[in-house]
PDB file of C-alpha atoms and ligand atoms in Angstrom:
ATOM      1  CA  MET N   7      47.842  53.606 -55.548  1.00 97.00           C
ATOM      2  CA  PHE N   8      47.040  51.925 -58.733  1.00 98.00           C
ATOM      3  CA  ILE N   9      43.991  49.727 -59.207  1.00 98.00           C
ATOM      4  CA  PHE N  10      43.892  46.300 -61.274  1.00 98.00           C
ATOM      5  CA  LYS N  11      41.553  44.137 -62.376  1.00 98.00           C
ATOM      6  CA  GLU N  12      42.907  42.339 -64.840  1.00 98.00           C
ATOM      7  CA  LYS N  13      45.842  39.852 -64.902  1.00 98.00           C
ATOM      8  CA  LYS N  14      47.467  41.338 -67.978  1.00 98.00           C
ATOM      9  CA  ALA N  15      47.483  45.021 -66.667  1.00 98.00           C
ATOM     10  CA  LEU N  16      48.873  44.263 -63.920  1.00 98.00           C
ATOM     11  CA  ARG N  17      51.578  42.450 -65.284  1.00 98.00           C
ATOM     12  CA  ASN N  18      52.612  44.922 -67.722  1.00 97.00           C
ATOM     13  CA  PHE N  19      52.946  47.337 -64.792  1.00 97.00           C
ATOM     14  CA  LEU N  20      55.064  45.159 -62.830  1.00 97.00           C
ATOM     15  CA  ASP N  21      57.169  44.725 -66.287  1.00 95.00           C
ATOM     16  CA  SER N  22      57.482  48.315 -66.306  1.00 94.00           C
ATOM     17  CA  ASN N  23      58.109  48.880 -62.704  1.00 90.00           C
ATOM     18  CA  ALA N  24      60.918  46.681 -62.830  1.00 84.00           C
ATOM     19  CA  VAL N  25      64.271  48.074 -63.137  1.00 84.00           C
ATOM     20  CA  ALA N  26      67.045  48.060 -61.221  1.00 82.00           C
ATOM     21  CA  GLY N  27      66.994  48.494 -57.524  1.00 89.00           C
ATOM     22  CA  THR N  28      63.252  47.837 -57.505  1.00 94.00           C
ATOM     23  CA  SER N  29      61.979  44.656 -55.335  1.00 97.00           C
ATOM     24  CA  PHE N  30      58.052  43.775 -54.661  1.00 98.00           C
ATOM     25  CA  GLY N  31      56.469  42.076 -51.639  1.00 98.00           C
ATOM     26  CA  PHE N  32      52.908  40.569 -51.786  1.00 98.00           C
ATOM     27  CA  ILE N  33      50.138  40.178 -49.570  1.00 98.00           C
ATOM     28  CA  PRO N  34      47.376  37.888 -50.417  1.00 98.00           C
ATOM     29  CA  THR N  35      44.128  39.079 -48.804  1.00 98.00           C
ATOM     30  CA  MET N  36      40.082  38.341 -48.668  1.00 98.00           C
ATOM     31  CA  GLY N  37      39.836  41.841 -48.204  1.00 97.00           C
ATOM     32  CA  ALA N  38      37.634  43.818 -45.266  1.00 96.00           C
ATOM     33  CA  LEU N  39      40.868  44.732 -44.462  1.00 97.00           C
ATOM     34  CA  HIS N  40      41.826  45.366 -40.389  1.00 97.00           C
ATOM     35  CA  GLU N  41      44.966  46.513 -38.631  1.00 97.00           C
ATOM     36  CA  GLY N  42      46.397  42.689 -38.816  1.00 97.00           C
ATOM     37  CA  HIS N  43      46.807  43.025 -43.023  1.00 98.00           C
ATOM     38  CA  LEU N  44      47.883  46.382 -42.622  1.00 98.00           C
ATOM     39  CA  ALA N  45      50.617  44.950 -40.433  1.00 98.00           C
ATOM     40  CA  LEU N  46      51.787  42.764 -42.966  1.00 98.00           C
ATOM     41  CA  LEU N  47      51.621  45.324 -45.684  1.00 98.00           C
ATOM     42  CA  GLU N  48      53.772  47.537 -42.950  1.00 98.00           C
ATOM     43  CA  GLN N  49      56.968  45.042 -43.166  1.00 98.00           C
ATOM     44  CA  SER N  50      56.574  44.757 -46.924  1.00 98.00           C
ATOM     45  CA  ALA N  51      56.243  48.709 -47.328  1.00 98.00           C
ATOM     46  CA  ALA N  52      59.443  48.783 -45.183  1.00 98.00           C
ATOM     47  CA  ARG N  53      61.365  46.210 -47.364  1.00 97.00           C
ATOM     48  CA  HIS N  54      60.190  46.903 -50.660  1.00 98.00           C
ATOM     49  CA  THR N  55      60.136  49.432 -53.054  1.00 97.00           C
ATOM     50  CA  GLN N  56      56.816  48.064 -54.350  1.00 97.00           C
ATOM     51  CA  SER N  57      54.020  46.118 -52.235  1.00 98.00           C
ATOM     52  CA  ILE N  58      51.355  44.985 -53.616  1.00 98.00           C
ATOM     53  CA  VAL N  59      47.936  43.860 -52.299  1.00 98.00           C
ATOM     54  CA  SER N  60      44.855  41.447 -53.529  1.00 98.00           C
ATOM     55  CA  ILE N  61      41.910  41.549 -52.291  1.00 98.00           C
ATOM     56  CA  PHE N  62      40.078  38.351 -54.126  1.00 98.00           C
ATOM     57  CA  VAL N  63      37.324  36.353 -52.113  1.00 98.00           C
ATOM     58  CA  ASN N  64      38.456  32.676 -53.564  1.00 98.00           C
ATOM     59  CA  PRO N  65      35.683  30.049 -53.781  1.00 97.00           C
ATOM     60  CA  THR N  66      37.610  26.845 -54.406  1.00 96.00           C
ATOM     61  CA  GLN N  67      38.821  27.952 -50.394  1.00 96.00           C
ATOM     62  CA  PHE N  68      35.615  27.740 -49.253  1.00 95.00           C
ATOM     63  CA  THR N  69      33.792  24.428 -48.130  1.00 91.00           C
ATOM     64  CA  HIS N  70      30.412  26.248 -47.267  1.00 90.00           C
ATOM     65  CA  PRO N  71      28.624  28.086 -49.967  1.00 92.00           C
ATOM     66  CA  GLU N  72      26.895  30.097 -46.803  1.00 91.00           C
ATOM     67  CA  ASP N  73      30.092  31.248 -45.605  1.00 89.00           C
ATOM     68  CA  LEU N  74      31.209  32.313 -48.997  1.00 94.00           C
ATOM     69  CA  GLU N  75      28.131  34.103 -49.664  1.00 94.00           C
ATOM     70  CA  LYS N  76      28.182  36.026 -45.850  1.00 91.00           C
ATOM     71  CA  TYR N  77      31.956  37.080 -46.522  1.00 92.00           C
ATOM     72  CA  PRO N  78      32.352  40.691 -45.916  1.00 92.00           C
ATOM     73  CA  ARG N  79      32.969  43.040 -49.241  1.00 95.00           C
ATOM     74  CA  LEU N  80      34.246  46.226 -48.265  1.00 96.00           C
ATOM     75  CA  ALA N  81      36.237  47.252 -51.547  1.00 96.00           C
ATOM     76  CA  GLU N  82      36.177  51.122 -51.301  1.00 97.00           C
ATOM     77  CA  SER N  83      36.838  51.029 -47.722  1.00 97.00           C
ATOM     78  CA  ASP N  84      39.889  48.771 -48.532  1.00 98.00           C
ATOM     79  CA  ILE N  85      40.718  51.092 -51.158  1.00 98.00           C
ATOM     80  CA  GLU N  86      40.735  54.132 -49.040  1.00 97.00           C
ATOM     81  CA  LEU N  87      42.749  52.318 -46.080  1.00 98.00           C
ATOM     82  CA  LEU N  88      45.175  50.918 -48.495  1.00 98.00           C
ATOM     83  CA  GLU N  89      45.887  54.504 -50.367  1.00 96.00           C
ATOM     84  CA  ARG N  90      46.994  55.812 -46.710  1.00 95.00           C
ATOM     85  CA  SER N  91      49.058  52.458 -45.854  1.00 96.00           C
ATOM     86  CA  GLY N  92      52.064  52.256 -48.570  1.00 95.00           C
ATOM     87  CA  CYS N  93      50.829  49.762 -50.930  1.00 98.00           C
ATOM     88  CA  THR N  94      51.715  50.158 -54.462  1.00 97.00           C
ATOM     89  CA  ALA N  95      49.010  48.677 -56.503  1.00 98.00           C
ATOM     90  CA  VAL N  96      46.039  46.661 -55.114  1.00 98.00           C
ATOM     91  CA  PHE N  97      44.682  43.446 -57.284  1.00 98.00           C
ATOM     92  CA  MET N  98      41.457  42.505 -57.337  1.00 98.00           C
ATOM     93  CA  PRO N  99      40.313  40.590 -60.073  1.00 98.00           C
ATOM     94  CA  ALA N 100      36.880  39.628 -60.818  1.00 98.00           C
ATOM     95  CA  VAL N 101      36.562  35.172 -60.513  1.00 97.00           C
ATOM     96  CA  GLU N 102      36.143  34.975 -63.750  1.00 97.00           C
ATOM     97  CA  GLU N 103      39.506  36.631 -64.392  1.00 98.00           C
ATOM     98  CA  MET N 104      41.269  34.281 -61.907  1.00 98.00           C
ATOM     99  CA  TYR N 105      39.867  31.072 -63.011  1.00 97.00           C
ATOM    100  CA  PRO N 106      38.634  31.589 -66.883  1.00 96.00           C
ATOM    101  CA  GLU N 107      38.505  28.099 -67.167  1.00 93.00           C
ATOM    102  CA  GLY N 108      36.104  27.389 -64.236  1.00 93.00           C
ATOM    103  CA  THR N 109      37.402  26.926 -60.358  1.00 92.00           C
ATOM    104  CA  ALA N 110      38.215  22.970 -61.289  1.00 88.00           C
ATOM    105  CA  GLY N 111      41.931  21.559 -61.477  1.00 72.00           C
ATOM    106  CA  GLY N 112      45.440  23.005 -60.619  1.00 70.00           C
ATOM    107  CA  SER N 113      48.177  21.377 -60.038  1.00 69.00           C
ATOM    108  CA  ALA N 114      49.290  22.548 -57.045  1.00 73.00           C
ATOM    109  CA  PRO N 115      51.899  20.186 -54.360  1.00 80.00           C
ATOM    110  CA  ALA N 116      49.851  17.583 -52.469  1.00 84.00           C
ATOM    111  CA  LEU N 117      49.530  18.574 -48.989  1.00 90.00           C
ATOM    112  CA  GLY N 118      48.992  15.458 -47.306  1.00 88.00           C
ATOM    113  CA  ARG N 119      48.783  15.252 -43.787  1.00 90.00           C
ATOM    114  CA  LEU N 120      49.403  19.153 -43.601  1.00 94.00           C
ATOM    115  CA  GLY N 121      46.035  19.475 -45.363  1.00 93.00           C
ATOM    116  CA  ASP N 122      44.137  17.451 -44.294  1.00 94.00           C
ATOM    117  CA  GLN N 123      44.347  18.031 -40.293  1.00 97.00           C
ATOM    118  CA  LEU N 124      42.941  20.887 -37.998  1.00 98.00           C
ATOM    119  CA  GLU N 125      41.237  23.393 -40.438  1.00 97.00           C
ATOM    120  CA  GLY N 126      41.478  20.741 -43.102  1.00 96.00           C
ATOM    121  CA  ALA N 127      39.601  18.307 -41.540  1.00 96.00           C
ATOM    122  CA  SER N 128      37.032  20.458 -40.696  1.00 95.00           C
ATOM    123  CA  ARG N 129      36.825  22.342 -43.955  1.00 93.00           C
ATOM    124  CA  PRO N 130      37.727  19.602 -46.979  1.00 93.00           C
ATOM    125  CA  GLY N 131      39.264  20.773 -49.755  1.00 93.00           C
ATOM    126  CA  HIS N 132      40.168  24.426 -48.040  1.00 95.00           C
ATOM    127  CA  PHE N 133      44.110  24.615 -48.437  1.00 96.00           C
ATOM    128  CA  GLU N 134      43.869  22.266 -51.669  1.00 95.00           C
ATOM    129  CA  GLY N 135      41.890  25.780 -52.534  1.00 96.00           C
ATOM    130  CA  VAL N 136      44.579  28.225 -50.593  1.00 97.00           C
ATOM    131  CA  VAL N 137      47.393  26.750 -52.466  1.00 97.00           C
ATOM    132  CA  GLN N 138      45.663  27.096 -56.111  1.00 96.00           C
ATOM    133  CA  VAL N 139      44.994  30.649 -55.748  1.00 97.00           C
ATOM    134  CA  VAL N 140      48.037  31.625 -54.027  1.00 98.00           C
ATOM    135  CA  ASP N 141      49.950  29.905 -56.827  1.00 96.00           C
ATOM    136  CA  LEU N 142      47.708  31.514 -59.619  1.00 97.00           C
ATOM    137  CA  PHE N 143      49.362  34.954 -57.543  1.00 98.00           C
ATOM    138  CA  LEU N 144      52.581  33.910 -57.384  1.00 98.00           C
ATOM    139  CA  ASP N 145      52.950  33.277 -60.645  1.00 97.00           C
ATOM    140  CA  LEU N 146      51.284  35.666 -62.226  1.00 98.00           C
ATOM    141  CA  ILE N 147      53.474  38.562 -59.964  1.00 98.00           C
ATOM    142  CA  ASN N 148      56.590  36.929 -58.912  1.00 97.00           C
ATOM    143  CA  PRO N 149      56.928  39.079 -55.696  1.00 98.00           C
ATOM    144  CA  ASP N 150      60.895  39.172 -53.871  1.00 98.00           C
ATOM    145  CA  GLU N 151      58.969  38.389 -50.758  1.00 98.00           C
ATOM    146  CA  LEU N 152      55.276  36.730 -49.572  1.00 98.00           C
ATOM    147  CA  PHE N 153      54.149  37.906 -45.952  1.00 98.00           C
ATOM    148  CA  VAL N 154      51.427  36.298 -44.210  1.00 98.00           C
ATOM    149  CA  GLY N 155      49.984  36.587 -41.137  1.00 98.00           C
ATOM    150  CA  GLN N 156      50.421  33.441 -38.069  1.00 98.00           C
ATOM    151  CA  LYS N 157      46.827  34.366 -37.197  1.00 98.00           C
ATOM    152  CA  ASP N 158      46.542  31.357 -40.080  1.00 98.00           C
ATOM    153  CA  TYR N 159      49.286  29.038 -38.721  1.00 98.00           C
ATOM    154  CA  GLN N 160      48.280  25.768 -40.714  1.00 98.00           C
ATOM    155  CA  GLN N 161      48.155  27.868 -43.972  1.00 98.00           C
ATOM    156  CA  CYS N 162      51.651  29.409 -43.009  1.00 98.00           C
ATOM    157  CA  LEU N 163      53.093  25.813 -43.197  1.00 98.00           C
ATOM    158  CA  VAL N 164      51.103  24.751 -46.289  1.00 98.00           C
ATOM    159  CA  LEU N 165      52.469  27.673 -47.998  1.00 98.00           C
ATOM    160  CA  ASN N 166      55.893  27.456 -47.166  1.00 97.00           C
ATOM    161  CA  LYS N 167      55.389  23.962 -48.261  1.00 96.00           C
ATOM    162  CA  LEU N 168      54.443  25.271 -51.661  1.00 96.00           C
ATOM    163  CA  LEU N 169      57.108  27.831 -52.185  1.00 97.00           C
ATOM    164  CA  GLU N 170      59.617  25.213 -51.577  1.00 96.00           C
ATOM    165  CA  ALA N 171      58.216  22.957 -53.872  1.00 95.00           C
ATOM    166  CA  ARG N 172      57.367  25.821 -56.383  1.00 96.00           C
ATOM    167  CA  TYR N 173      59.103  29.549 -55.688  1.00 97.00           C
ATOM    168  CA  PRO N 174      62.308  28.374 -53.773  1.00 98.00           C
ATOM    169  CA  HIS N 175      63.535  32.178 -54.677  1.00 98.00           C
ATOM    170  CA  VAL N 176      60.737  33.535 -52.746  1.00 98.00           C
ATOM    171  CA  GLN N 177      61.196  34.758 -49.151  1.00 98.00           C
ATOM    172  CA  LEU N 178      58.622  33.814 -46.884  1.00 98.00           C
ATOM    173  CA  THR N 179      57.485  35.999 -43.788  1.00 98.00           C
ATOM    174  CA  ILE N 180      55.217  35.148 -40.995  1.00 98.00           C
ATOM    175  CA  VAL N 181      53.821  38.260 -39.442  1.00 98.00           C
ATOM    176  CA  PRO N 182      52.830  38.332 -35.724  1.00 98.00           C
ATOM    177  CA  THR N 183      48.843  38.129 -34.885  1.00 98.00           C
ATOM    178  CA  LEU N 184      47.512  41.581 -34.579  1.00 98.00           C
ATOM    179  CA  ARG N 185      44.900  41.638 -31.515  1.00 98.00           C
ATOM    180  CA  GLU N 186      41.979  43.854 -30.140  1.00 98.00           C
ATOM    181  CA  PRO N 187      42.440  44.399 -26.414  1.00 98.00           C
ATOM    182  CA  ASP N 188      41.111  41.614 -25.078  1.00 98.00           C
ATOM    183  CA  GLY N 189      43.272  39.477 -27.270  1.00 98.00           C
ATOM    184  CA  LEU N 190      40.879  38.491 -29.480  1.00 98.00           C
ATOM    185  CA  ALA N 191      42.658  38.044 -33.292  1.00 98.00           C
ATOM    186  CA  MET N 192      41.720  40.611 -35.529  1.00 98.00           C
ATOM    187  CA  SER N 193      39.711  39.094 -38.222  1.00 97.00           C
ATOM    188  CA  SER N 194      37.132  40.033 -41.274  1.00 92.00           C
ATOM    189  CA  ARG N 195      35.518  37.049 -39.518  1.00 92.00           C
ATOM    190  CA  ASN N 196      34.775  39.254 -36.294  1.00 95.00           C
ATOM    191  CA  LEU N 197      32.547  41.875 -38.465  1.00 92.00           C
ATOM    192  CA  ARG N 198      29.771  38.927 -38.457  1.00 93.00           C
ATOM    193  CA  LEU N 199      30.105  38.614 -34.291  1.00 97.00           C
ATOM    194  CA  THR N 200      26.645  39.631 -32.340  1.00 98.00           C
ATOM    195  CA  GLU N 201      27.660  41.740 -29.348  1.00 98.00           C
ATOM    196  CA  PRO N 202      27.462  39.321 -26.801  1.00 98.00           C
ATOM    197  CA  GLN N 203      29.301  36.807 -29.130  1.00 98.00           C
ATOM    198  CA  ARG N 204      32.147  39.413 -29.389  1.00 98.00           C
ATOM    199  CA  ALA N 205      31.986  40.183 -25.553  1.00 98.00           C
ATOM    200  CA  VAL N 206      32.951  36.680 -24.873  1.00 98.00           C
ATOM    201  CA  ALA N 207      35.426  36.112 -27.946  1.00 98.00           C
ATOM    202  CA  GLY N 208      38.606  37.020 -25.650  1.00 98.00           C
ATOM    203  CA  LEU N 209      38.165  33.631 -24.103  1.00 98.00           C
ATOM    204  CA  ILE N 210      40.089  31.977 -26.579  1.00 98.00           C
ATOM    205  CA  TYR N 211      42.968  34.008 -26.752  1.00 98.00           C
ATOM    206  CA  GLN N 212      42.916  33.311 -22.830  1.00 98.00           C
ATOM    207  CA  CYS N 213      42.607  29.926 -23.746  1.00 98.00           C
ATOM    208  CA  LEU N 214      45.776  30.068 -25.392  1.00 98.00           C
ATOM    209  CA  VAL N 215      47.798  31.818 -22.747  1.00 98.00           C
ATOM    210  CA  SER N 216      46.340  29.184 -19.917  1.00 98.00           C
ATOM    211  CA  VAL N 217      47.893  26.407 -22.225  1.00 98.00           C
ATOM    212  CA  GLN N 218      51.304  28.897 -22.573  1.00 98.00           C
ATOM    213  CA  THR N 219      51.545  29.150 -18.660  1.00 98.00           C
ATOM    214  CA  LYS N 220      50.669  25.550 -17.623  1.00 98.00           C
ATOM    215  CA  LYS N 221      53.335  23.811 -19.228  1.00 97.00           C
ATOM    216  CA  GLY N 222      55.513  22.480 -16.643  1.00 95.00           C
ATOM    217  CA  VAL N 223      52.566  23.177 -14.197  1.00 97.00           C
ATOM    218  CA  GLN N 224      49.664  20.511 -15.854  1.00 98.00           C
ATOM    219  CA  ALA N 225      49.301  18.069 -18.217  1.00 98.00           C
ATOM    220  CA  PHE N 226      47.916  18.863 -21.362  1.00 98.00           C
ATOM    221  CA  THR N 227      45.003  16.577 -21.118  1.00 98.00           C
ATOM    222  CA  ILE N 228      44.018  18.445 -18.303  1.00 98.00           C
ATOM    223  CA  VAL N 229      44.849  22.283 -19.589  1.00 98.00           C
ATOM    224  CA  GLN N 230      42.936  20.713 -22.449  1.00 98.00           C
ATOM    225  CA  LYS N 231      39.513  19.865 -21.089  1.00 98.00           C
ATOM    226  CA  GLU N 232      39.439  23.147 -18.911  1.00 98.00           C
ATOM    227  CA  CYS N 233      39.570  25.493 -21.824  1.00 98.00           C
ATOM    228  CA  ARG N 234      37.114  22.993 -23.467  1.00 98.00           C
ATOM    229  CA  GLU N 235      34.589  23.417 -20.669  1.00 98.00           C
ATOM    230  CA  ILE N 236      35.138  27.348 -19.882  1.00 98.00           C
ATOM    231  CA  LEU N 237      34.746  27.520 -23.631  1.00 98.00           C
ATOM    232  CA  GLU N 238      30.973  25.473 -23.718  1.00 98.00           C
ATOM    233  CA  ARG N 239      30.192  27.104 -20.655  1.00 98.00           C
ATOM    234  CA  LYS N 240      30.093  30.839 -22.520  1.00 98.00           C
ATOM    235  CA  GLY N 241      28.486  29.257 -26.045  1.00 98.00           C
ATOM    236  CA  PHE N 242      31.340  28.089 -28.032  1.00 98.00           C
ATOM    237  CA  ARG N 243      31.360  25.103 -29.952  1.00 98.00           C
ATOM    238  CA  PRO N 244      34.959  24.252 -29.494  1.00 98.00           C
ATOM    239  CA  ASP N 245      36.274  22.233 -33.026  1.00 98.00           C
ATOM    240  CA  TYR N 246      40.004  21.627 -31.580  1.00 98.00           C
ATOM    241  CA  ILE N 247      42.167  22.849 -29.251  1.00 98.00           C
ATOM    242  CA  VAL N 248      45.623  20.832 -29.469  1.00 98.00           C
ATOM    243  CA  LEU N 249      49.358  21.036 -28.977  1.00 98.00           C
ATOM    244  CA  ALA N 250      51.162  20.508 -31.971  1.00 98.00           C
ATOM    245  CA  ASP N 251      54.746  20.350 -33.206  1.00 98.00           C
ATOM    246  CA  ALA N 252      55.381  23.779 -34.674  1.00 98.00           C
ATOM    247  CA  HIS N 253      57.134  22.908 -37.891  1.00 96.00           C
ATOM    248  CA  THR N 254      55.495  20.062 -38.968  1.00 96.00           C
ATOM    249  CA  LEU N 255      52.005  20.406 -37.010  1.00 97.00           C
ATOM    250  CA  GLU N 256      52.301  16.674 -35.713  1.00 97.00           C
ATOM    251  CA  LEU N 257      49.715  16.273 -33.033  1.00 97.00           C
ATOM    252  CA  LEU N 258      51.489  15.675 -29.299  1.00 98.00           C
ATOM    253  CA  ASP N 259      49.846  14.096 -26.420  1.00 98.00           C
ATOM    254  CA  ASP N 260      51.548  16.533 -24.156  1.00 98.00           C
ATOM    255  CA  TYR N 261      54.312  19.335 -23.445  1.00 98.00           C
ATOM    256  CA  LEU N 262      57.667  18.420 -24.709  1.00 97.00           C
ATOM    257  CA  SER N 263      60.524  20.372 -23.126  1.00 93.00           C
ATOM    258  CA  ASP N 264      62.552  19.873 -26.146  1.00 93.00           C
ATOM    259  CA  ARG N 265      60.229  21.110 -28.971  1.00 95.00           C
ATOM    260  CA  LYS N 266      58.964  24.192 -30.567  1.00 97.00           C
ATOM    261  CA  MET N 267      55.441  24.100 -30.033  1.00 98.00           C
ATOM    262  CA  VAL N 268      52.125  25.914 -31.062  1.00 98.00           C
ATOM    263  CA  ALA N 269      49.013  25.496 -29.389  1.00 98.00           C
ATOM    264  CA  LEU N 270      46.275  25.777 -31.731  1.00 98.00           C
ATOM    265  CA  ILE N 271      42.482  26.704 -30.930  1.00 98.00           C
ATOM    266  CA  ALA N 272      39.275  26.658 -33.445  1.00 98.00           C
ATOM    267  CA  ALA N 273      35.765  26.846 -31.931  1.00 98.00           C
ATOM    268  CA  SER N 274      32.792  28.685 -33.733  1.00 98.00           C
ATOM    269  CA  LEU N 275      30.312  31.199 -31.682  1.00 98.00           C
ATOM    270  CA  GLY N 276      26.787  30.909 -33.987  1.00 97.00           C
ATOM    271  CA  ASP N 277      27.793  30.439 -37.408  1.00 93.00           C
ATOM    272  CA  VAL N 278      31.138  32.180 -37.040  1.00 94.00           C
ATOM    273  CA  ARG N 279      34.068  30.420 -36.633  1.00 95.00           C
ATOM    274  CA  LEU N 280      36.972  31.795 -34.839  1.00 98.00           C
ATOM    275  CA  ILE N 281      40.633  30.647 -35.144  1.00 98.00           C
ATOM    276  CA  ASP N 282      43.701  31.513 -33.081  1.00 98.00           C
ATOM    277  CA  ASN N 283      46.949  30.009 -32.089  1.00 99.00           C
ATOM    278  CA  MET N 284      50.291  30.818 -29.824  1.00 98.00           C
ATOM    279  CA  LEU N 285      53.507  29.370 -30.201  1.00 98.00           C
ATOM    280  CA  ILE N 286      54.874  27.663 -26.817  1.00 97.00           C
TER     281      ILE N 286
HETATM  282  P1  LIG R 315      42.311  36.804 -45.072  1.00 57.42           P
HETATM  283  O1  LIG R 315      42.112  38.144 -45.313  1.00 57.42           O
HETATM  284  O2  LIG R 315      41.975  36.829 -43.801  1.00 57.42           O
HETATM  285  O3  LIG R 315      42.840  36.038 -45.994  1.00 57.42           O
HETATM  286  O4  LIG R 315      44.251  37.569 -44.797  1.00 57.42           O
HETATM  287  C1  LIG R 315      45.124  37.499 -45.324  1.00 57.42           C
HETATM  288  C2  LIG R 315      46.426  37.903 -44.217  1.00 57.42           C
HETATM  289  O5  LIG R 315      46.070  38.643 -43.301  1.00 57.42           O
HETATM  290  C3  LIG R 315      46.579  36.132 -44.175  1.00 57.42           C
HETATM  291  O6  LIG R 315      48.054  36.006 -44.289  1.00 57.42           O
HETATM  292  C4  LIG R 315      46.704  36.381 -42.640  1.00 57.42           C
HETATM  293  O7  LIG R 315      47.559  35.177 -41.706  1.00 57.42           O
HETATM  294  C5  LIG R 315      46.523  37.599 -42.527  1.00 57.42           C
HETATM  295  N1  LIG R 315      46.009  38.309 -40.995  1.00 57.42           N
HETATM  296  C6  LIG R 315      44.895  37.944 -40.576  1.00 57.42           C
HETATM  297  N2  LIG R 315      44.276  38.745 -39.611  1.00 57.42           N
HETATM  298  C7  LIG R 315      45.613  38.754 -39.080  1.00 57.42           C
HETATM  299  C8  LIG R 315      45.865  39.470 -37.948  1.00 57.42           C
HETATM  300  N3  LIG R 315      44.992  39.634 -37.001  1.00 57.42           N
HETATM  301  N4  LIG R 315      47.119  39.449 -37.304  1.00 57.42           N
HETATM  302  C9  LIG R 315      48.016  39.247 -38.472  1.00 57.42           C
HETATM  303  N5  LIG R 315      48.188  38.806 -39.634  1.00 57.42           N
HETATM  304  C10 LIG R 315      46.383  38.785 -40.054  1.00 57.42           C
END
């Protein structure tokens, strides 16, 4: 596995490998890798001769500086994991390498309501930051396929918009969420949960399951209220528990039989914000 810290070196490597029959899968990450990330890599490695993983804790997508500071950074163990998992090259640039002229700007497509609601409402500027950095990566790497996790559902729709606007030749593949045995979606942030917090964290998944199983049985507002109460009783601070159109993320008041829907939950335990979702 090759390790690159500079854009130029990575580009030279990609150019020298771009021979007939070669195809490139790309998996952007912020590191502290777990099996969820590796599931993306596995799909890429099965379909492409070259799989490129980036590890970059992107400052422009963090709304709160303390969240950026506390984000786990585990470069050595990440490299070991990637080496065993079919990664061709890992790109680990410094902030100055990605933003030599500073982090302001970027000319990414406007996201509108998709970028402002839910995660975007709680973390203003978050998706603009995500689009800014993925745009830079796609421009640099020019992959055939981009692999993202369903766990970050709103991010999947946002990146789909970026691809449609700028990189229509890049295929987007959304990989289902990998979970711990109690249902908790795997996340680098889980490392920051205390033992008692970790013991109740699987409740978010149970709430999503109840939203799914109560379709056609109860009104969504009742299920929503029950979920909120269950989470609050166990020490969560729920931010949102919503039902939305799976394609547009338009918020829905109740279940609709003729639409593909997604239930989304964000809730904090202490200072750790957890998100999860389930297709309904
Ligand atoms: P992150 O490092 O958190 O920015 O995640 C990098 C990529 O891995 C994103 O596309 C995430 O959606 C995806 N990912 C993170 N956690 C999981 C998971 N538990 N299952 C599947 N994909 C995931």
